[in-house]
mmCIF file of C-alpha atoms in Angstrom:
data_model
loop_
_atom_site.group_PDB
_atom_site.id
_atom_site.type_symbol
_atom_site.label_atom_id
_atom_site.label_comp_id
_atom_site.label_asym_id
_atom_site.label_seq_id
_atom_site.Cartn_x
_atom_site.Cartn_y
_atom_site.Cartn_z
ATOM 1 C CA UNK W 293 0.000 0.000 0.000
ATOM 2 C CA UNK W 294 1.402 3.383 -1.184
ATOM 3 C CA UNK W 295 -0.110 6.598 1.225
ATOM 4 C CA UNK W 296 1.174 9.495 -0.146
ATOM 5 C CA UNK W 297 1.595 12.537 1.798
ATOM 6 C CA UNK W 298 -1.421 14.470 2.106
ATOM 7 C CA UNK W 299 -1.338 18.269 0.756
ATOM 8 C CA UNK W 300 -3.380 19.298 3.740
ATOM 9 C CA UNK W 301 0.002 18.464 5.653
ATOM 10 C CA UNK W 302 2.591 20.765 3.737
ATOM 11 C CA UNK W 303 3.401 23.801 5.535
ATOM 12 C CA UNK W 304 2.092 27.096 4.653
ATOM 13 C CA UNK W 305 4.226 29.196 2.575
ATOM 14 C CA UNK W 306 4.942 31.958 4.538
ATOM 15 C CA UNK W 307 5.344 29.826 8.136
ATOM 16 C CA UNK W 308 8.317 31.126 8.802
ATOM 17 C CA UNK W 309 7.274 34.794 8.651
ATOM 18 C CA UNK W 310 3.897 34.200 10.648
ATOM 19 C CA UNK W 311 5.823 32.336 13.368
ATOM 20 C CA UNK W 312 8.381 35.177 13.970
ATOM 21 C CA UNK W 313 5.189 37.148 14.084
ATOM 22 C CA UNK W 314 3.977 35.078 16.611
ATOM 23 C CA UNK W 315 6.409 34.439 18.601
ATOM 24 C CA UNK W 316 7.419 38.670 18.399
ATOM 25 C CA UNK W 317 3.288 39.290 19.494
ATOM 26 C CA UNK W 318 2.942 36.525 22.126
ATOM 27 C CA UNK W 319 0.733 34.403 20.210
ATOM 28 C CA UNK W 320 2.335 30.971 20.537
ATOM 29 C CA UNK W 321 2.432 28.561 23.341
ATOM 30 C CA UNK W 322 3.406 25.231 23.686
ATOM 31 C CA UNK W 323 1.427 22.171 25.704
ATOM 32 C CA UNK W 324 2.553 19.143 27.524
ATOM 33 C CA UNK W 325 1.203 16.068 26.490
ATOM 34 C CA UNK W 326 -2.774 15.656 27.265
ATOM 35 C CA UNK W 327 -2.987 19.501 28.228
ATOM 36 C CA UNK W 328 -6.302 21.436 27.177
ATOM 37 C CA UNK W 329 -5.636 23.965 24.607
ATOM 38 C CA UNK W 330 -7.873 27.157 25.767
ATOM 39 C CA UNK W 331 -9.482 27.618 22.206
ATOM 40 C CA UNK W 332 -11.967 30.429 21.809
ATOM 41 C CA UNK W 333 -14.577 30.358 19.472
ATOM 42 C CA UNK W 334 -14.245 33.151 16.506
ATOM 43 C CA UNK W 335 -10.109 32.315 16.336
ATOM 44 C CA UNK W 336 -8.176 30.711 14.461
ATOM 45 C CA UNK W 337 -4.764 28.308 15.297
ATOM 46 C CA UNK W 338 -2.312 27.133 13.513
ATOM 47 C CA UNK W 339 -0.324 24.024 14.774
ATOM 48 C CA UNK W 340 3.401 24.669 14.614
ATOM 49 C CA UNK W 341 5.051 21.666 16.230
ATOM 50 C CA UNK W 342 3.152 18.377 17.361
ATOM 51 C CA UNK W 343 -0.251 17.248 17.739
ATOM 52 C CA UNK W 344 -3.674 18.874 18.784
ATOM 53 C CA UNK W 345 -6.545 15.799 19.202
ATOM 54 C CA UNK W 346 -9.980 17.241 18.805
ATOM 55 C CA UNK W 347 -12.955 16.394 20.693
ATOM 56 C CA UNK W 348 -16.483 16.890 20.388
ATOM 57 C CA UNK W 349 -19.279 16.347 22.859
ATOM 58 C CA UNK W 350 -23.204 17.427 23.193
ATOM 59 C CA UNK W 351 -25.700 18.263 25.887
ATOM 60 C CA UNK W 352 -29.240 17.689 25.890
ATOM 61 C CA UNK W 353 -32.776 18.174 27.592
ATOM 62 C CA UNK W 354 -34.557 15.721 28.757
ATOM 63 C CA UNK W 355 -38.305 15.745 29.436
ATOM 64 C CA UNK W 356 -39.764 13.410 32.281
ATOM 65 C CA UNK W 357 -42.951 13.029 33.307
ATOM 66 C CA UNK W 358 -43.837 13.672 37.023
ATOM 67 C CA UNK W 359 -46.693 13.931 39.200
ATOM 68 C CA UNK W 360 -46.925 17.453 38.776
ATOM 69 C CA UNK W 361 -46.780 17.044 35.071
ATOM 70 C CA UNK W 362 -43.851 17.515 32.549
ATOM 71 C CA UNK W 363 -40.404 18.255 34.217
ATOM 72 C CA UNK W 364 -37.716 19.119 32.401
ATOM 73 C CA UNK W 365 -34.556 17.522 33.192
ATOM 74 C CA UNK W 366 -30.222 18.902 32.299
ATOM 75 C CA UNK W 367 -28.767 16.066 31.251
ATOM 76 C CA UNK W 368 -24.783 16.007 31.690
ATOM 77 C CA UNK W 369 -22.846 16.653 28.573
ATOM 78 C CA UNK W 370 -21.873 13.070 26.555
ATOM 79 C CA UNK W 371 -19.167 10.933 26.763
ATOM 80 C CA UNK W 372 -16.292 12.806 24.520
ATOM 81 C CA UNK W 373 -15.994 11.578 21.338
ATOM 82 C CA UNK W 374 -12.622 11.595 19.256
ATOM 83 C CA UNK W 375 -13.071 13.886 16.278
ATOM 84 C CA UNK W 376 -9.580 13.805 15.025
ATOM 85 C CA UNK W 377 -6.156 15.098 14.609
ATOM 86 C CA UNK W 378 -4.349 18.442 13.500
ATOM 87 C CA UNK W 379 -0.675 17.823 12.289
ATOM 88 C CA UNK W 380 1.717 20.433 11.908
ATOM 89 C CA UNK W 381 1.351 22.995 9.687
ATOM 90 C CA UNK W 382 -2.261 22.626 10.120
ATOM 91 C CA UNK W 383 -5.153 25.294 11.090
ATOM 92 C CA UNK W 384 -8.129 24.349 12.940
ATOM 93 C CA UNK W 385 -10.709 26.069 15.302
ATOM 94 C CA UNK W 386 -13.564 25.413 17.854
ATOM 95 C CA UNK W 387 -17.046 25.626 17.380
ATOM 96 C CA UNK W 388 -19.497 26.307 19.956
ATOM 97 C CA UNK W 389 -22.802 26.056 18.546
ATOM 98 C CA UNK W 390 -25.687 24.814 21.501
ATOM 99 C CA UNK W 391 -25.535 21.626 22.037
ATOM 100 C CA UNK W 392 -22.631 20.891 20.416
ATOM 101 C CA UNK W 393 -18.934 22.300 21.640
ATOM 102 C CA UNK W 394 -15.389 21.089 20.505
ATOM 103 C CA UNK W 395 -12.521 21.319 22.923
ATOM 104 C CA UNK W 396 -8.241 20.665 21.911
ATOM 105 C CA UNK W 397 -6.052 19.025 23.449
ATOM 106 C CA UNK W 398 -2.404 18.664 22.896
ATOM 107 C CA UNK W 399 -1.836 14.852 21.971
ATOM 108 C CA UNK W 400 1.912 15.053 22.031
ATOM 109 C CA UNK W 401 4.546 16.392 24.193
ATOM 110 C CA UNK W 402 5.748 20.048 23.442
ATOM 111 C CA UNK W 403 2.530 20.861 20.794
ATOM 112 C CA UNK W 404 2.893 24.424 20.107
ATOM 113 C CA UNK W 405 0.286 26.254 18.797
ATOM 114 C CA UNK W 406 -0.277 29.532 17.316
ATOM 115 C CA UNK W 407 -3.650 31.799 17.734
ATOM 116 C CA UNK W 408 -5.142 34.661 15.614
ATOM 117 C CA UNK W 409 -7.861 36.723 15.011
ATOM 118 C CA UNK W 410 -9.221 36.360 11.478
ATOM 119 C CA UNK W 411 -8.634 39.336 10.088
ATOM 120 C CA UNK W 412 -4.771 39.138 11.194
ATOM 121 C CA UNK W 413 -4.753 37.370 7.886
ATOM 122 C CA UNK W 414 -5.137 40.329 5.456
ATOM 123 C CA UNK W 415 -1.432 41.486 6.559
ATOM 124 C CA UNK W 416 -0.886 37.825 4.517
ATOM 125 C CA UNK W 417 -3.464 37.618 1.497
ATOM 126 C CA UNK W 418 -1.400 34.618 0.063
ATOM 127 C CA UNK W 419 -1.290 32.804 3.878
ATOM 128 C CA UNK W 420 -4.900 33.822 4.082
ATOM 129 C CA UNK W 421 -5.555 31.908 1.092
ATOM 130 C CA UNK W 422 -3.058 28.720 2.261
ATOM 131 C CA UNK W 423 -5.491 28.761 5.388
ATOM 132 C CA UNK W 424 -8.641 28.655 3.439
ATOM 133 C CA UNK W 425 -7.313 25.693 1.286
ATOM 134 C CA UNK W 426 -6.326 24.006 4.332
ATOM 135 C CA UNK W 427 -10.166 23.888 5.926
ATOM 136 C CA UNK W 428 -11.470 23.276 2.118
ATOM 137 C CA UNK W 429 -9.447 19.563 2.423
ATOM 138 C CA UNK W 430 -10.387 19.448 5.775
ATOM 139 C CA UNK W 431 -13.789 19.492 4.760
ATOM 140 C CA UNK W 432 -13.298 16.754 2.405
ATOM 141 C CA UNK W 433 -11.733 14.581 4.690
ATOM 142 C CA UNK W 434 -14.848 14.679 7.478
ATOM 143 C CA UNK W 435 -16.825 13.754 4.480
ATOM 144 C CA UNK W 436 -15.023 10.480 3.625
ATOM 145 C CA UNK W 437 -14.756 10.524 8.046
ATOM 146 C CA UNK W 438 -18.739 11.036 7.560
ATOM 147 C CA UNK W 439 -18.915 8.067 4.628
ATOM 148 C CA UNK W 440 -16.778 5.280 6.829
ATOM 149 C CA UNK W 441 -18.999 5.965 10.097
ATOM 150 C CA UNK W 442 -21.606 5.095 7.913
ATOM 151 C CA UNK W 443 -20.773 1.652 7.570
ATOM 152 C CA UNK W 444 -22.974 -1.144 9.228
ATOM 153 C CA UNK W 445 -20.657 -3.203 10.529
ATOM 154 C CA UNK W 446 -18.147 -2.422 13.296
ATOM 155 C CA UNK W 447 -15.256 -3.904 11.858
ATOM 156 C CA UNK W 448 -15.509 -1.524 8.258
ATOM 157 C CA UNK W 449 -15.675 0.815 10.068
ATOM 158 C CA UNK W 450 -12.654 0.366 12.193
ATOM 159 C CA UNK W 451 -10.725 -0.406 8.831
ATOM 160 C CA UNK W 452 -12.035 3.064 7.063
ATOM 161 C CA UNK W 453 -11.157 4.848 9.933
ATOM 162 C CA UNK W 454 -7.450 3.709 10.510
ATOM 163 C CA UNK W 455 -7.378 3.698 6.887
ATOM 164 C CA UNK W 456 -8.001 7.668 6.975
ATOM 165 C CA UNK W 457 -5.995 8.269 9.855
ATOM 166 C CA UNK W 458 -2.521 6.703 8.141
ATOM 167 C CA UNK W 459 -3.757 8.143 4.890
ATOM 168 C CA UNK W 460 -3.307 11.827 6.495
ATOM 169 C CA UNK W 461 -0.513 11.084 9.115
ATOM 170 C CA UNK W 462 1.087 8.308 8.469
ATOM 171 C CA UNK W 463 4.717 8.381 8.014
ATOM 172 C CA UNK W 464 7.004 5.638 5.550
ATOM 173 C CA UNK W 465 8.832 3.017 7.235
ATOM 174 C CA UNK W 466 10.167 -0.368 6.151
ATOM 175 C CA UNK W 467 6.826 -2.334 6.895
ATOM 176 C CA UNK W 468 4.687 0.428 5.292
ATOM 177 C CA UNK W 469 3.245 3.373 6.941
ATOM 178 C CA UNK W 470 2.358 3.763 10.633
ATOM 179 C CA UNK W 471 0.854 6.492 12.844
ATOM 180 C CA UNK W 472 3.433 8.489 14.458
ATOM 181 C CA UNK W 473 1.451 9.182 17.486
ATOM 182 C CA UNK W 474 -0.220 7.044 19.823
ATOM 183 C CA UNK W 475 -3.875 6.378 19.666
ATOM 184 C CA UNK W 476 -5.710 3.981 22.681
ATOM 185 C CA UNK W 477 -8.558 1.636 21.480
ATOM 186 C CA UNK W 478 -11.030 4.129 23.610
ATOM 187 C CA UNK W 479 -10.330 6.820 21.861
ATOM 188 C CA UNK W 480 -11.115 4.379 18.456
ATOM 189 C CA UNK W 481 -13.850 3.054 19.899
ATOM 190 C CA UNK W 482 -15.186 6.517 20.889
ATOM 191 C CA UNK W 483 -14.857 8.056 16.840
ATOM 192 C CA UNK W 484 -16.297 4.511 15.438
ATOM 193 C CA UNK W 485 -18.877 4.482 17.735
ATOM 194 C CA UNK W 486 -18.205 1.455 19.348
ATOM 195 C CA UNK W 487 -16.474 -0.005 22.755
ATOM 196 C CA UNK W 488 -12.662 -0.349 23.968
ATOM 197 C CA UNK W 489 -13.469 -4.117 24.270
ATOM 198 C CA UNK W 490 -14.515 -4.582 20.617
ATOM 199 C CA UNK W 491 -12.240 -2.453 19.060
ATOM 200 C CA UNK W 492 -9.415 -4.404 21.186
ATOM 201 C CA UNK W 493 -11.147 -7.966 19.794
ATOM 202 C CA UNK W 494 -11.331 -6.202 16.252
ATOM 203 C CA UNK W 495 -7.790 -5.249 16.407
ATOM 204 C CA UNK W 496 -6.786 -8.507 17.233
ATOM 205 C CA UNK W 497 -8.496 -10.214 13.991
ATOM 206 C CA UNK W 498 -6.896 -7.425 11.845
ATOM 207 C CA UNK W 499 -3.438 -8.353 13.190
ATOM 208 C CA UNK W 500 -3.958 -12.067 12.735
ATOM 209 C CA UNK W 501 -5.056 -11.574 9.460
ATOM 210 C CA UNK W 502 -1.724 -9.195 8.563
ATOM 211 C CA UNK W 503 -4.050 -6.295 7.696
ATOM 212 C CA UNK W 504 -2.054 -3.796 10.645
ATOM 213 C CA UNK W 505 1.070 -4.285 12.342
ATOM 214 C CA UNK W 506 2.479 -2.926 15.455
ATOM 215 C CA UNK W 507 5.562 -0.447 15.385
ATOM 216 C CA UNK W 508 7.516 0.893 17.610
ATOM 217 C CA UNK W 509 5.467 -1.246 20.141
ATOM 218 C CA UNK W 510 2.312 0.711 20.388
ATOM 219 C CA UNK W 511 2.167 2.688 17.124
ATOM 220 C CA UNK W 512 -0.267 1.396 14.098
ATOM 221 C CA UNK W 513 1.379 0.222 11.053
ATOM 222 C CA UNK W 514 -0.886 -0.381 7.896
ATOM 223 C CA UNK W 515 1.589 -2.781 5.922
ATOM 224 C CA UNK W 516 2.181 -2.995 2.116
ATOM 225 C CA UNK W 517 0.111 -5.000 0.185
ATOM 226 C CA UNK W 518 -2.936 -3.868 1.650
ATOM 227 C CA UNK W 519 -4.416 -1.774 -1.142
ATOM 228 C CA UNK W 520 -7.498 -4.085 -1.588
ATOM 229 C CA UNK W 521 -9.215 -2.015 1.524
ATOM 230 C CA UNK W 522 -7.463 1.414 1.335
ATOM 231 C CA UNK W 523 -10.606 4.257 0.867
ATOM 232 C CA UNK W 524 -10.178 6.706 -2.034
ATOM 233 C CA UNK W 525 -8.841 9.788 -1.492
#
């Protein structure tokens, strides 16, 4: 299997001028491993170094019935659900739209991450224009993301996703290409909509039947050979 690198991972043309910028203006900072990234709504951020793992979770209403009649009852927000990475050299930003909020999180040691307001971008129309580009293949990755969670059965979809995952990330090594980052079978089980203890007995069957690999003892390898499954780009 052949995963060439994806053009939504290049880095922006003028990064070097941007990060000076940042770094002149106090607009970079940079996150241990696991550390909440305090994203606003309205701004955008550019990844310079590392990781970020999105998240997404919702809150609802819930209506009872009581004695007294109808009660309306806050439900707790969701379970978390694992909406994806931004490499470096990415942008990405938050949405906070009722009953649906995203929250970052650096995924890797020493993330650093830049923040600006939108319309720091017309100092940089051709940047500006980088940026846009990035979020238009963005876009057409969560649709393909959208198209594999679609799947009926568990196992597809665990194969589309990983598939999607290397296809963006994944790095070359002798085997094929692997995930360079760590990613736990709850957080799988969490984007495919399924359980740590399923996605652990999935993963098993894919590895007996030489569809992953293990690298670097806990990283995901998708071997060569493989190209009967791999999704379209």
């Amino acid at each position: 299997m052949s995963f060439p690198q994806s053009d939504s991972t290049r880095p922006f043309l003028a990064w070097q001028r941007i990060s000076d910028w940042a770094t002149e203006h106090y607009r970079c900072r940079t996150f241990n491993k696991d550390e909440k990234i305090p994203a606003r709504p309205g701004l955008l951020y550019l990844v310079q170094k590392g990781s970020v793992r999105l998240l997404g979770n919702a809150q609802a209403n819930a209506v009872t019935k009581a004695n007294s009649g109808d009660a309306r009852m806050p439900l707790v927000a969701s379970e978390e659900a694992f909406l994806g990475f931004v490499g470096a050299g990415q942008p990405f930003e938050v949405v906070a739209q009722p009953p649906f909020a995203l929250q970052s999180f650096a995924h890797v040691d020493q993330t650093t991450v830049i923040w600006l307001y939108w319309n720091d971008l017309d100092t940089w129309p051709h940047f500006q224009k980088e940026v846009l580009d990035a979020f238009r293949r963005q876009h057409q990755r969560k649709l393909l993301w959208l198209s594999t969670l679609g799947q009926r059965r568990t196992i597809d979809r665990l194969l589309g996703f990983l598939t999607l995952l290397i296809d963006e990330h994944g790095e070359h090594c002798e085997q094929g290409y692997y995930l360079p980052f760590p990613l736990t079978h709850a957080q799988i089980g969490s984007a495919i909509g399924s359980t740590r203890v399923t996605v652990t007995r999935l993963m098993g069957k894919l590895r007996q039947a030489g569809m992953i690999q293990s690298y670097d003892e806990n990283l995901i390898c998708i071997p060569h050979g493989t190209d009967d499954w791999k999704l379209q780009r």
